[in-house]
Amino acid sequence: NLVTITLPVSVTCVEEYAFSNCTKLTSVSISKQVQNIENNVFSGCLCLSSINFDGTQDEWNAIKKEEGWDAGIGFGFDSKKYTVYCTDGNIEKQ
């Protein structure tokens, strides 16, 4: 029944399958302290539409993201429809 979550600034790695099958999850807030997002973190998160990141787009892009980290986001198993909201603009994934 998890709908939103804010990761504490102490989190530097979001581990594999951390939010897998959280089908009601709509929003995640991630600090710029995160350095790694592992595979299938959001697998089956069909309602996830926004990732709020407290850094810039360059800082977001610098995070090591394993292949398939965003598999299962949006409507349908592998649609990847979401927006990353950064301090200097947004990144749309369609």
Coordinates of C-alpha atoms in Angstrom, one line a residue:
N1 CA 0.0 0.0 0.0
L2 CA 3.0 2.3 -0.2
V3 CA 2.0 5.4 -2.2
T4 CA 5.0 7.8 -1.7
I5 CA 8.4 7.5 -0.2
T6 CA 11.3 9.8 0.6
L7 CA 14.6 8.2 0.9
P8 CA 16.8 9.5 3.7
V9 CA 20.0 11.4 2.8
S10 CA 21.9 8.6 4.4
V11 CA 21.0 6.3 1.5
T12 CA 23.7 6.1 -1.2
C13 CA 22.6 3.0 -3.0
V14 CA 19.0 1.8 -3.8
E15 CA 19.4 -1.9 -3.8
E16 CA 18.0 -4.4 -6.4
Y17 CA 14.2 -4.9 -6.1
A18 CA 13.9 -2.4 -3.3
F19 CA 10.4 -1.3 -4.4
S20 CA 9.5 -4.2 -6.6
N21 CA 5.7 -4.7 -7.1
C22 CA 4.7 -1.6 -5.1
T23 CA 1.8 -1.3 -7.4
K24 CA 0.3 1.8 -5.7
L25 CA 3.6 3.7 -5.5
T26 CA 3.2 7.0 -7.4
S27 CA 6.1 9.2 -6.2
V28 CA 9.7 8.7 -4.9
S29 CA 12.0 11.4 -3.6
I30 CA 15.7 10.7 -3.9
S31 CA 18.5 12.8 -2.5
K32 CA 21.6 13.7 -4.5
Q33 CA 23.6 11.5 -2.0
V34 CA 22.5 8.5 -4.0
Q35 CA 25.3 7.2 -6.1
N36 CA 23.9 3.9 -7.4
I37 CA 20.5 2.6 -8.4
E38 CA 20.5 -1.2 -8.9
N39 CA 18.6 -3.4 -11.3
N40 CA 14.8 -3.8 -11.1
V41 CA 14.4 -1.3 -8.3
F42 CA 11.0 -0.3 -9.6
S43 CA 9.9 -3.5 -11.2
G44 CA 6.1 -3.7 -11.2
C45 CA 5.6 -0.1 -10.1
L46 CA 2.8 0.5 -12.5
C47 CA 1.6 3.8 -11.0
L48 CA 5.0 5.4 -10.5
S49 CA 5.0 8.6 -12.5
S50 CA 7.4 11.0 -10.6
I51 CA 10.9 10.8 -9.2
N52 CA 11.8 13.9 -7.3
F53 CA 15.5 14.5 -7.2
D54 CA 17.1 17.2 -5.1
G55 CA 20.0 17.7 -7.5
T56 CA 20.6 18.9 -11.0
Q57 CA 20.0 17.0 -14.2
D58 CA 23.8 16.5 -14.6
E59 CA 23.9 15.0 -11.0
W60 CA 21.0 12.7 -11.9
N61 CA 22.7 11.6 -15.0
A62 CA 25.9 10.9 -13.0
I63 CA 24.2 8.4 -10.8
K64 CA 25.2 4.8 -11.8
K65 CA 22.0 3.1 -12.9
E66 CA 22.1 -0.5 -13.7
E67 CA 20.4 -1.8 -16.8
G68 CA 16.7 -2.4 -16.1
W69 CA 16.7 -0.1 -13.0
D70 CA 13.5 1.5 -14.3
A71 CA 11.9 -1.6 -15.8
G72 CA 8.2 -1.9 -14.9
I73 CA 7.6 1.9 -14.3
G74 CA 4.4 3.3 -15.7
F75 CA 1.4 1.6 -17.4
G76 CA 2.4 -1.9 -18.6
F77 CA 5.3 -4.1 -17.6
D78 CA 8.1 -2.2 -19.4
S79 CA 6.6 1.1 -20.5
K80 CA 9.0 3.5 -18.5
K81 CA 6.7 6.5 -18.5
Y82 CA 7.8 8.9 -15.7
T83 CA 9.3 12.3 -15.0
V84 CA 12.4 13.0 -13.0
Y85 CA 12.0 16.4 -11.4
C86 CA 15.4 18.0 -10.9
T87 CA 16.4 21.4 -9.4
D88 CA 17.2 22.8 -12.9
G89 CA 14.5 21.2 -15.0
N90 CA 12.7 17.9 -15.7
I91 CA 13.6 14.7 -17.6
E92 CA 10.7 13.1 -19.3
K93 CA 10.8 9.4 -20.0
Q94 CA 8.1 8.2 -22.4

